[in-house]
mmCIF file of C-alpha atoms in Angstrom:
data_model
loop_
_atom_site.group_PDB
_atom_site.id
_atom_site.type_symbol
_atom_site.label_atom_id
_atom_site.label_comp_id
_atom_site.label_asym_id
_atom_site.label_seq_id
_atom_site.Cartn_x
_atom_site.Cartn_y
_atom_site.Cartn_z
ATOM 1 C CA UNK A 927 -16.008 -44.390 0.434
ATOM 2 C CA UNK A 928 -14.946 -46.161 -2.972
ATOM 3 C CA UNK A 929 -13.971 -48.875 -4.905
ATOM 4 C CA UNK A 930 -11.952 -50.008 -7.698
ATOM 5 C CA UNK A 931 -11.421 -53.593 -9.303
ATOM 6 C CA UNK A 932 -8.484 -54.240 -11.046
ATOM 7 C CA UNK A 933 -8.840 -55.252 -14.905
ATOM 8 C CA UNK A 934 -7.203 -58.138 -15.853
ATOM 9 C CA UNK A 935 -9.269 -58.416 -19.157
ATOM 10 C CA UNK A 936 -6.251 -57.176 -21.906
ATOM 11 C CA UNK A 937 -3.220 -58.777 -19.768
ATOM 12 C CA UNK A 938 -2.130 -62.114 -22.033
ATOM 13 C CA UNK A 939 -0.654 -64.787 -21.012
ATOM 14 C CA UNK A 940 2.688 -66.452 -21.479
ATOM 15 C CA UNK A 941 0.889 -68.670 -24.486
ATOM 16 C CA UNK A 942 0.164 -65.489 -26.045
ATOM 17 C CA UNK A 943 3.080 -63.988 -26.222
ATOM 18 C CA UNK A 944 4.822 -66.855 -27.680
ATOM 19 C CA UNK A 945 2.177 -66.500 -30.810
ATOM 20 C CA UNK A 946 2.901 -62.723 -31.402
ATOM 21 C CA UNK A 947 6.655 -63.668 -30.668
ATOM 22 C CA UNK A 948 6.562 -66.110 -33.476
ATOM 23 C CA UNK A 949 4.346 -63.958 -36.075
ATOM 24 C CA UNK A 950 6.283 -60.704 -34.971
ATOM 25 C CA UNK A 951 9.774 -63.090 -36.338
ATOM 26 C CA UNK A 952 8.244 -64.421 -39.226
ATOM 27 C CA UNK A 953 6.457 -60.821 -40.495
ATOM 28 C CA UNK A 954 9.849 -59.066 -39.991
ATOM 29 C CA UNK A 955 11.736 -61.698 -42.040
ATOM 30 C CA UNK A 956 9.496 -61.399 -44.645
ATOM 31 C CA UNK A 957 9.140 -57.803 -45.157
ATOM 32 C CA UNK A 958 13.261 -57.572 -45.020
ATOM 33 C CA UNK A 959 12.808 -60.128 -48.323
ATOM 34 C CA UNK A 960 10.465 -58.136 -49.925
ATOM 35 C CA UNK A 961 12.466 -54.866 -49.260
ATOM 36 C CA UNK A 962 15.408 -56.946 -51.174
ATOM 37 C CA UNK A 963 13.264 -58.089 -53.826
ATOM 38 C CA UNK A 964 11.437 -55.156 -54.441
ATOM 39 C CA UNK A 965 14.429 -53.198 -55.111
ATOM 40 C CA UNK A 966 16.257 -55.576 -56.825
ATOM 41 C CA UNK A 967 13.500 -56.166 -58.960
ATOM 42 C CA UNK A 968 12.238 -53.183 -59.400
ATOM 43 C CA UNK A 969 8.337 -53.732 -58.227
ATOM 44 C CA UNK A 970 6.400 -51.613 -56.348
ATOM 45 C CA UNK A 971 3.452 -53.779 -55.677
ATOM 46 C CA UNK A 972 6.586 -55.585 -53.878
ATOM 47 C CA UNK A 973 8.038 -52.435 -51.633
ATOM 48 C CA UNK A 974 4.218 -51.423 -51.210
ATOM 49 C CA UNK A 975 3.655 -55.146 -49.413
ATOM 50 C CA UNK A 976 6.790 -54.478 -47.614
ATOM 51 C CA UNK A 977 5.663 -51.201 -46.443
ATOM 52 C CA UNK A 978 2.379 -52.733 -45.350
ATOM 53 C CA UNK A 979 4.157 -55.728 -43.661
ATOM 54 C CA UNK A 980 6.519 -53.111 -41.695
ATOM 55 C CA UNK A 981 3.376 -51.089 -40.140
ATOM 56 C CA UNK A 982 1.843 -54.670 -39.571
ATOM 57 C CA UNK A 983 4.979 -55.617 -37.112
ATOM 58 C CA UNK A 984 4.682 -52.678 -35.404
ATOM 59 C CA UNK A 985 1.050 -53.213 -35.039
ATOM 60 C CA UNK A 986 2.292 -56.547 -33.625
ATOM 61 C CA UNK A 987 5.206 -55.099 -31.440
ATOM 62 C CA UNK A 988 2.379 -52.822 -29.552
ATOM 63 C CA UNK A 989 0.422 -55.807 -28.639
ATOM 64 C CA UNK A 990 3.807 -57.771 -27.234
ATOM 65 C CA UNK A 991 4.641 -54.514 -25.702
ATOM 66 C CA UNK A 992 1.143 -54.055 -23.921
ATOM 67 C CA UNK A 993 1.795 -57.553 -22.652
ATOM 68 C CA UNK A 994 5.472 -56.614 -21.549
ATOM 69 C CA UNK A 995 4.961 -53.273 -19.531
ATOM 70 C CA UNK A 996 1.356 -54.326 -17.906
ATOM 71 C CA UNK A 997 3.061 -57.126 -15.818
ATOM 72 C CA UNK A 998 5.841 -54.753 -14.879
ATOM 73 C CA UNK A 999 4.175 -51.807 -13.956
ATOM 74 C CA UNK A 1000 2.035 -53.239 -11.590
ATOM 75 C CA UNK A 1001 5.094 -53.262 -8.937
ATOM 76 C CA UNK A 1002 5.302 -49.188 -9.568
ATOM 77 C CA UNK A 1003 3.888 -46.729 -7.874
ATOM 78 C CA UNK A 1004 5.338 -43.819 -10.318
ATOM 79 C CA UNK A 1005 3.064 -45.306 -13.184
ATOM 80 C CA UNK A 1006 -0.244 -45.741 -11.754
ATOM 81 C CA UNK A 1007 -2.101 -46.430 -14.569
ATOM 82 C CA UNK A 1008 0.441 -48.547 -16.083
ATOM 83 C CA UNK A 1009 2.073 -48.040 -19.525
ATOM 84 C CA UNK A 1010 -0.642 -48.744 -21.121
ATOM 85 C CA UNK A 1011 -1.101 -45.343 -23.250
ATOM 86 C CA UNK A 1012 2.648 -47.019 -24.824
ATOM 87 C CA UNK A 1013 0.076 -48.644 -26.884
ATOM 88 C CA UNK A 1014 -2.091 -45.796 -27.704
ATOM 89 C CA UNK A 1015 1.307 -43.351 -28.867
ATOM 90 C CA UNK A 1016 2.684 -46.309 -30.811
ATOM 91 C CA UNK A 1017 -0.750 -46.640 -32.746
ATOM 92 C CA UNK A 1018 -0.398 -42.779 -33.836
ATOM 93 C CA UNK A 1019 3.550 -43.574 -35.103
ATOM 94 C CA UNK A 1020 1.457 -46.246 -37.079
ATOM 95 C CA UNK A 1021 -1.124 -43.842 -38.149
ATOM 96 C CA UNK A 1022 1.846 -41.685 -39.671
ATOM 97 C CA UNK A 1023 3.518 -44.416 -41.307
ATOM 98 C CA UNK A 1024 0.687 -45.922 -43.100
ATOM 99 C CA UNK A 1025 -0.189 -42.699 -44.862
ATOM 100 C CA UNK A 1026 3.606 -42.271 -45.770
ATOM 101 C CA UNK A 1027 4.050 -45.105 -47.272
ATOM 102 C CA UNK A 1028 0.203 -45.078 -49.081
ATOM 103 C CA UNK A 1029 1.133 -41.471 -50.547
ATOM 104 C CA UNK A 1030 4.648 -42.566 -51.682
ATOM 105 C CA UNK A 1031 3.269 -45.331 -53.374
ATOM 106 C CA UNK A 1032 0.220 -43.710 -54.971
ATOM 107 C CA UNK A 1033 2.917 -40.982 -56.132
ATOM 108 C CA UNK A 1034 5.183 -43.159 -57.235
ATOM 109 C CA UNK A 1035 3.015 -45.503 -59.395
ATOM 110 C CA UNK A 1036 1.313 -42.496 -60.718
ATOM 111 C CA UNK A 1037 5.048 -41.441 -62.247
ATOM 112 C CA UNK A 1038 4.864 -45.345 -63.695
ATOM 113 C CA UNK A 1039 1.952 -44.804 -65.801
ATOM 114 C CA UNK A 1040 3.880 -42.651 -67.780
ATOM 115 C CA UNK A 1041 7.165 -45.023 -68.499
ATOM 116 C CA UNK A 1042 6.687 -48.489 -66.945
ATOM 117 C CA UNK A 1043 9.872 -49.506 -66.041
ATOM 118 C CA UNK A 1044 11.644 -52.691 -66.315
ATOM 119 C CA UNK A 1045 10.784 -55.930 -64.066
ATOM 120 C CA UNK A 1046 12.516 -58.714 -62.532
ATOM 121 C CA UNK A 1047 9.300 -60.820 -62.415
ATOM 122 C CA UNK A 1048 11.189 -64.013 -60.955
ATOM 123 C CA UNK A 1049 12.591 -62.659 -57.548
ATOM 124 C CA UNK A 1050 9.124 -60.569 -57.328
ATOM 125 C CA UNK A 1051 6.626 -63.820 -57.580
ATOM 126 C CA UNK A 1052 9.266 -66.399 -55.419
ATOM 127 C CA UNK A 1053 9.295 -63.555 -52.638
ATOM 128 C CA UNK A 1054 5.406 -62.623 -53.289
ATOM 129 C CA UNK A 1055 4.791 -66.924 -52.725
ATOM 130 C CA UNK A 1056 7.295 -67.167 -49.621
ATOM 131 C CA UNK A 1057 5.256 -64.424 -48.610
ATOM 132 C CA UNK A 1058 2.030 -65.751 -48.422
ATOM 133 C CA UNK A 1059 3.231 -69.054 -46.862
ATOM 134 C CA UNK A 1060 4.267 -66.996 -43.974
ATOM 135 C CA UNK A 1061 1.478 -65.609 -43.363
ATOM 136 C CA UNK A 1062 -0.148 -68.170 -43.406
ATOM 137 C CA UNK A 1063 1.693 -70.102 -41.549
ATOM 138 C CA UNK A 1064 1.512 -66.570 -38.785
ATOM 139 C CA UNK A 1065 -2.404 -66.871 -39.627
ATOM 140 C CA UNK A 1066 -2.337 -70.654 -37.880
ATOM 141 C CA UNK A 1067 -0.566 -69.560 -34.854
ATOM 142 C CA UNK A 1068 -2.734 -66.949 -33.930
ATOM 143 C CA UNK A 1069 -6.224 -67.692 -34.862
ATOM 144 C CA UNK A 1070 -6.811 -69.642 -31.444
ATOM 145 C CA UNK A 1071 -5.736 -66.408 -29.901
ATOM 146 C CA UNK A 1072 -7.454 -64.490 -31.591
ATOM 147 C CA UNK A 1073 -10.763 -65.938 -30.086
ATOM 148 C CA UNK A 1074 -9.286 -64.992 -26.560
ATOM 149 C CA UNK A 1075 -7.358 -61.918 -26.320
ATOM 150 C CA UNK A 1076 -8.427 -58.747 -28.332
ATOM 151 C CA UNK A 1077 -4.342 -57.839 -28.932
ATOM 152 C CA UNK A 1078 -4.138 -61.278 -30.686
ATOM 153 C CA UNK A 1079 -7.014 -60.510 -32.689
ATOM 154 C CA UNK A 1080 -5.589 -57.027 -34.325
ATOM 155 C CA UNK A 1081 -2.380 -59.171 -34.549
ATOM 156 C CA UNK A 1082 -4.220 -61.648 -36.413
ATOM 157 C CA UNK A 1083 -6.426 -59.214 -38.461
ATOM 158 C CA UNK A 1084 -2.750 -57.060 -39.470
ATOM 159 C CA UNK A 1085 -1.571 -60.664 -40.525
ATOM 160 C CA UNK A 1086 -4.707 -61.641 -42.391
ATOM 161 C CA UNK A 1087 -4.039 -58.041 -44.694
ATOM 162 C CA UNK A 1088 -0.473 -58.838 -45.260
ATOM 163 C CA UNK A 1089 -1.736 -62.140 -46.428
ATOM 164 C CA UNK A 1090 -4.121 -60.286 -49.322
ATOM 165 C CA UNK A 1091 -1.280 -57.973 -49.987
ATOM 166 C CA UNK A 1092 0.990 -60.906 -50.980
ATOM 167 C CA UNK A 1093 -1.671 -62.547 -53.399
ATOM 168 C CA UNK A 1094 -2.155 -59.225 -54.956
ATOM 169 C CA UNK A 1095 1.551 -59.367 -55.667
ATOM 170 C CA UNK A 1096 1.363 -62.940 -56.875
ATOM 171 C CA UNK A 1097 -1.581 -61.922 -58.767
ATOM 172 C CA UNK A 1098 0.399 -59.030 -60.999
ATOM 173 C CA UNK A 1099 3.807 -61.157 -61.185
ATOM 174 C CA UNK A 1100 1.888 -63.664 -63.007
ATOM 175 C CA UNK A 1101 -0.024 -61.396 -65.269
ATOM 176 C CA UNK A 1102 3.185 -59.496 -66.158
ATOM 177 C CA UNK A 1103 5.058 -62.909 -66.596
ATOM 178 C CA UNK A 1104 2.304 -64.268 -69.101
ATOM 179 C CA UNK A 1105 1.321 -61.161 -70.667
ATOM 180 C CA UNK A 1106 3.735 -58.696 -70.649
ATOM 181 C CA UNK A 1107 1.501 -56.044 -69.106
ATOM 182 C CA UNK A 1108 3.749 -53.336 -66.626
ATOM 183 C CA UNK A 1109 1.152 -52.179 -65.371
ATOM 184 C CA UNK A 1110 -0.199 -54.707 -63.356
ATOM 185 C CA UNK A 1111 2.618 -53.861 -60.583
ATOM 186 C CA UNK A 1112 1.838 -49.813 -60.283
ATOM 187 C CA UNK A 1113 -2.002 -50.900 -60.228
ATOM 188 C CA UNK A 1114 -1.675 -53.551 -57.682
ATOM 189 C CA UNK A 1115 0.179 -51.045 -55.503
ATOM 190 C CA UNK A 1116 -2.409 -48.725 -55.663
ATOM 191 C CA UNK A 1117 -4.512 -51.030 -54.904
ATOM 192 C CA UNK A 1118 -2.909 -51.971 -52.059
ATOM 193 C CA UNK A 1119 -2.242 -48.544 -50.943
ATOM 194 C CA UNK A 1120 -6.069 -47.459 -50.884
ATOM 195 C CA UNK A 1121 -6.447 -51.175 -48.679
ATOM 196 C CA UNK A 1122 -3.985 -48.834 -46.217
ATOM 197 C CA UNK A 1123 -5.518 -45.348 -46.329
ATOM 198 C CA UNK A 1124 -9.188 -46.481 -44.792
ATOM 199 C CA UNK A 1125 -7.219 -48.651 -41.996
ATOM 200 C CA UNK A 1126 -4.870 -45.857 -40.945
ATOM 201 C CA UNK A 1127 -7.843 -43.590 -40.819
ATOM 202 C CA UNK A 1128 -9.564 -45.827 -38.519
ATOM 203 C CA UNK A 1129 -6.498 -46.488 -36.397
ATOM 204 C CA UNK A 1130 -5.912 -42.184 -36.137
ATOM 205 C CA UNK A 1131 -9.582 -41.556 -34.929
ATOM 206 C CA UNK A 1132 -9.291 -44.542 -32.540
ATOM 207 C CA UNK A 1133 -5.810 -43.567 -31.201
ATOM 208 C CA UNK A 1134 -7.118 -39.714 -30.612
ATOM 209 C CA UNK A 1135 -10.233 -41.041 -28.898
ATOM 210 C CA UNK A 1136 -8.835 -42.803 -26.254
ATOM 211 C CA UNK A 1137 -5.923 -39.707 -25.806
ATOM 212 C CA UNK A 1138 -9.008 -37.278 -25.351
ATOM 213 C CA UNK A 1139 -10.749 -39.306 -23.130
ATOM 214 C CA UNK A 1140 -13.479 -39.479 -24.989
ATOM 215 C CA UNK A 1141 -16.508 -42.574 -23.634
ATOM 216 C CA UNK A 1142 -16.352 -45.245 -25.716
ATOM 217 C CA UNK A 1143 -18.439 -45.544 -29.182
ATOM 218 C CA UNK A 1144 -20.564 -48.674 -27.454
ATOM 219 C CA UNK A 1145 -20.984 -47.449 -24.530
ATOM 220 C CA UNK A 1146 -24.033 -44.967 -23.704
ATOM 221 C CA UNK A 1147 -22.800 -42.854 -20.880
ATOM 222 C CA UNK A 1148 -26.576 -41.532 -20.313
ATOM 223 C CA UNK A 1149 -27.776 -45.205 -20.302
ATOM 224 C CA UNK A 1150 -24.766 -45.743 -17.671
ATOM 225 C CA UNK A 1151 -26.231 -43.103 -15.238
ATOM 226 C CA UNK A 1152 -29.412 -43.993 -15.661
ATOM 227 C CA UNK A 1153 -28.838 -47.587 -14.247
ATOM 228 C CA UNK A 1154 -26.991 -46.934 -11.887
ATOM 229 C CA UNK A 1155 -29.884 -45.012 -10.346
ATOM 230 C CA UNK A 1156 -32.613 -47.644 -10.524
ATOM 231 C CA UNK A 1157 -30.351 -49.010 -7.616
ATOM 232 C CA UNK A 1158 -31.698 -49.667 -4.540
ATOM 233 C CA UNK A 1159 -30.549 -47.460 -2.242
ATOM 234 C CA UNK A 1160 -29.260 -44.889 -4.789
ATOM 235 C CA UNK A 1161 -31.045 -41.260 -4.577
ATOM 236 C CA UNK A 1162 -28.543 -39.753 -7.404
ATOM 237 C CA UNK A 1163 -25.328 -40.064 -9.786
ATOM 238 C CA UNK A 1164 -23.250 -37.440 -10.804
ATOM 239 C CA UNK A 1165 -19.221 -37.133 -11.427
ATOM 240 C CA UNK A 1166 -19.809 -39.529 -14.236
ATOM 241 C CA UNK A 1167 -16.885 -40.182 -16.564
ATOM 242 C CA UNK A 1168 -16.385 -43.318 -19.255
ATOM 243 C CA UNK A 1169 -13.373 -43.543 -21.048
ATOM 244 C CA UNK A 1170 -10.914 -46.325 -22.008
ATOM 245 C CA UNK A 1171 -7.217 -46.520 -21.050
ATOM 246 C CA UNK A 1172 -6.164 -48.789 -23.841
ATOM 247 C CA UNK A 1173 -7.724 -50.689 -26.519
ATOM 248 C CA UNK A 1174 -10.004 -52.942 -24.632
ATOM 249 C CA UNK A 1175 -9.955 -51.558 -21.033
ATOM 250 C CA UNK A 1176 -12.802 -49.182 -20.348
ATOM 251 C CA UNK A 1177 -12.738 -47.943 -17.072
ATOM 252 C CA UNK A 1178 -15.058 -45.416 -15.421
ATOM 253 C CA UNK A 1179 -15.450 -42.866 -12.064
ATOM 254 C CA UNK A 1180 -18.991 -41.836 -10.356
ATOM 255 C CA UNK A 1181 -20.369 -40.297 -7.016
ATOM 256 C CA UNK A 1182 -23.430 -41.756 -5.628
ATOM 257 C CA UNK A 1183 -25.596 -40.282 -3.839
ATOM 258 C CA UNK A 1184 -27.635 -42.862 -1.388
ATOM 259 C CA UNK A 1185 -30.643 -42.781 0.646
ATOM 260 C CA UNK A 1186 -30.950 -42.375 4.018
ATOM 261 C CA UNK A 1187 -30.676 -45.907 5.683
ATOM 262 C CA UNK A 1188 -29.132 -47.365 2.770
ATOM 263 C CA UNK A 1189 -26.200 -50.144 3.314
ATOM 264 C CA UNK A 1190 -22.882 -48.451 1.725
ATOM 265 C CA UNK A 1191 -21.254 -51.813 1.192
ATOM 266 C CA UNK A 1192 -24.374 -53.364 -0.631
ATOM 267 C CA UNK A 1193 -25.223 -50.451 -2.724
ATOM 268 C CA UNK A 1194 -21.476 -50.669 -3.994
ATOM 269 C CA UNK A 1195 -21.747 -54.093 -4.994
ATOM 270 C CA UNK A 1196 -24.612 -53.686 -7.119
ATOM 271 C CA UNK A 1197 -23.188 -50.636 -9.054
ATOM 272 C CA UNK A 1198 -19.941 -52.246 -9.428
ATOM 273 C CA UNK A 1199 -21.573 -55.796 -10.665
ATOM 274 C CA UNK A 1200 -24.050 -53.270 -13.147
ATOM 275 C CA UNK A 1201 -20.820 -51.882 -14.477
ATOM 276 C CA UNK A 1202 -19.533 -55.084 -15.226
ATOM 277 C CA UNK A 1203 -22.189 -57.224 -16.300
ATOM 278 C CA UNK A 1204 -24.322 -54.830 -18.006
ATOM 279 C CA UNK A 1205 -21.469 -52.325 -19.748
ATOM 280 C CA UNK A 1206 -18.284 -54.498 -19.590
ATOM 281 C CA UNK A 1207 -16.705 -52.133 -17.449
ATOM 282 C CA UNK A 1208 -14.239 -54.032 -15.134
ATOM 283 C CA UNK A 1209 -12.346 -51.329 -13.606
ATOM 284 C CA UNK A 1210 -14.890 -48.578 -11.703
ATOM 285 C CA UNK A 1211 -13.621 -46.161 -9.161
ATOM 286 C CA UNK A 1212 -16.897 -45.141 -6.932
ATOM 287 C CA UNK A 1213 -17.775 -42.587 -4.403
ATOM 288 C CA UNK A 1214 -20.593 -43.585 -2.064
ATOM 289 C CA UNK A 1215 -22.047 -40.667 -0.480
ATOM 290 C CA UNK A 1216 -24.353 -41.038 2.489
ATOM 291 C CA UNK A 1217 -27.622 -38.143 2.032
ATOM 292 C CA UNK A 1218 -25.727 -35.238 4.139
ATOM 293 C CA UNK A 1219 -21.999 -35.733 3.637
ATOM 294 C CA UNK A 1220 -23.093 -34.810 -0.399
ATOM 295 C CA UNK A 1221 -24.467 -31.386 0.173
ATOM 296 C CA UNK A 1222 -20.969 -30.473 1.008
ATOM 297 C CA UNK A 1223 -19.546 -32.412 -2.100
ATOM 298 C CA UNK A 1224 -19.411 -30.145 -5.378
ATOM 299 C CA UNK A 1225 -19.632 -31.713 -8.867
ATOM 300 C CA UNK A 1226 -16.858 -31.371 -11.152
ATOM 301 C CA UNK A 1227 -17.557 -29.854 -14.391
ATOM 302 C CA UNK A 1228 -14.993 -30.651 -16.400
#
């Protein structure tokens, strides 16, 4: 006997998407500017911003794209899990990018030191300013979201570092403007590329988590097993597993073991509500076995 309860936790609804819609526009518009400016200009504390702002959309994209595939792949049967490890691959692309770009820039500003070159310090702050309006502007549209949907919030946290990135660049356009000092732009890029390093870090050792399996960080898979048999009617767990399938879905797998007499249906009620109220675990996949049908059932040891 089992169960499972579908999770319904990450899906988004249409109001959602229209926010990461309308931040996804405005980020790529902006980081196509700064790409302009920063060339024609000459400032990498500009192309460094537009580097962050391009692993930001994607960032952005995987949450509209986790919103996109979950509705359609419920009507699949090939995809049984959904698409949701889309996500999860998409986050390691990310992982790649943001330590590209933070080494190029790093490298590159480093080669600066030596023979600051030239810069256009007009198209650099007027982009650097439209810049931070936008976000800001991206900032309003998601922070109700944010409170609601864990893919908003990362949307909304991505938008809320683009935002610093563009007053760092304001900040060295107008010291360069007022004082003549070059090397406020390869220092602000720096800067800005050792705010990227950390987060990409992060994002790799979450990403390779989930691939592997692994139980979640906040979740105490001893504790788990050790509740569920202070049920009534449970004699022993075992088959445990706790991982997540995408950022925010934790799922998990068990046998139970009952005692004689026990009530199947109740005992599977109370472990799947203990899941769920006491670990946050929506989606739980369990195995009741009655006393003598689990002498015959051998434990997986994976």
């Amino acid at each position: 006997m089992g169960a499972g309860h579908d999770h319904g936790a990450t899906s988004l609804g249409a109001k959602h998407r229209g926010r990461l819609w309308v931040a996804l526009a405005i980020t790529c518009t902006v980081m196509i500017a700064e790409v302009v400016a920063g060339l024609a200009s000459n400032s990498l504390a500009l192309l460094s911003d537009a580097g962050h702002m391009a692993t930001d959309a994607l960032g952005i994209g995987m949450a509209l794209a986790a919103i996109i595939t979950v509705g359609r792949a419920r009507t699949r049967t090939v995809h049984t899990f959904g698409l949701y490890r889309l996500e999860v691959l998409a986050a390691l692309a990310n992982t790649l990018l943001l330590f590209g770009v933070a080494v190029w820039v790093v490298v590159e500003s480093a080669q600066r030191f030596g023979q600051p070159p030239e810069i256009a310090t007009s198209p650099m702050l007027v982009v650097a300013v439209v810049g931070l309006v936008a976000n800001l502007v991206s900032l309003f549209v998601l922070k109700s979201g944010a409170a609601e949907s864990i893919n908003v919030r990362g949307a909304y946290l991505e938008v809320l570092g683009d935002t610093l990135g563009s007053v760092g660049v304001i900040i060295a356009a107008v010291v360069i403007m007022t004082t003549g000092w070059w090397y406020a732009d390869p220092i602000t890029a720096i800067a800005m590329a050792l705010f990227i390093l950390p987060r990409a870090a992060r994002l790799g050792r979450d990403a390779l988590r989930i691939l592997l399996q692994t139980a979640p960080p906040h979740i105490d898979v001893t504790e788990v097993g050790r509740r569920l048999r202070r049920l009534d009617g449970v004699n022993d767990v075992h088959d445990l597993h706790v991982w997540t399938l995408t950022s925010g879905m934790e799922v998990a797998s068990a046998h139970l073991k009952l005692d004689e007499g026990s009530d199947p249906a109740q005992v599977l009620h109370q472990a799947s509500e203990c899941l769920r109220r006491d670990f946050g675990i929506e989606h739980a996949t369990l195995q009741i076995e009655p006393d003598a049908a689990s002498r015959h059932c051998d434990s997986v040891t994976w």
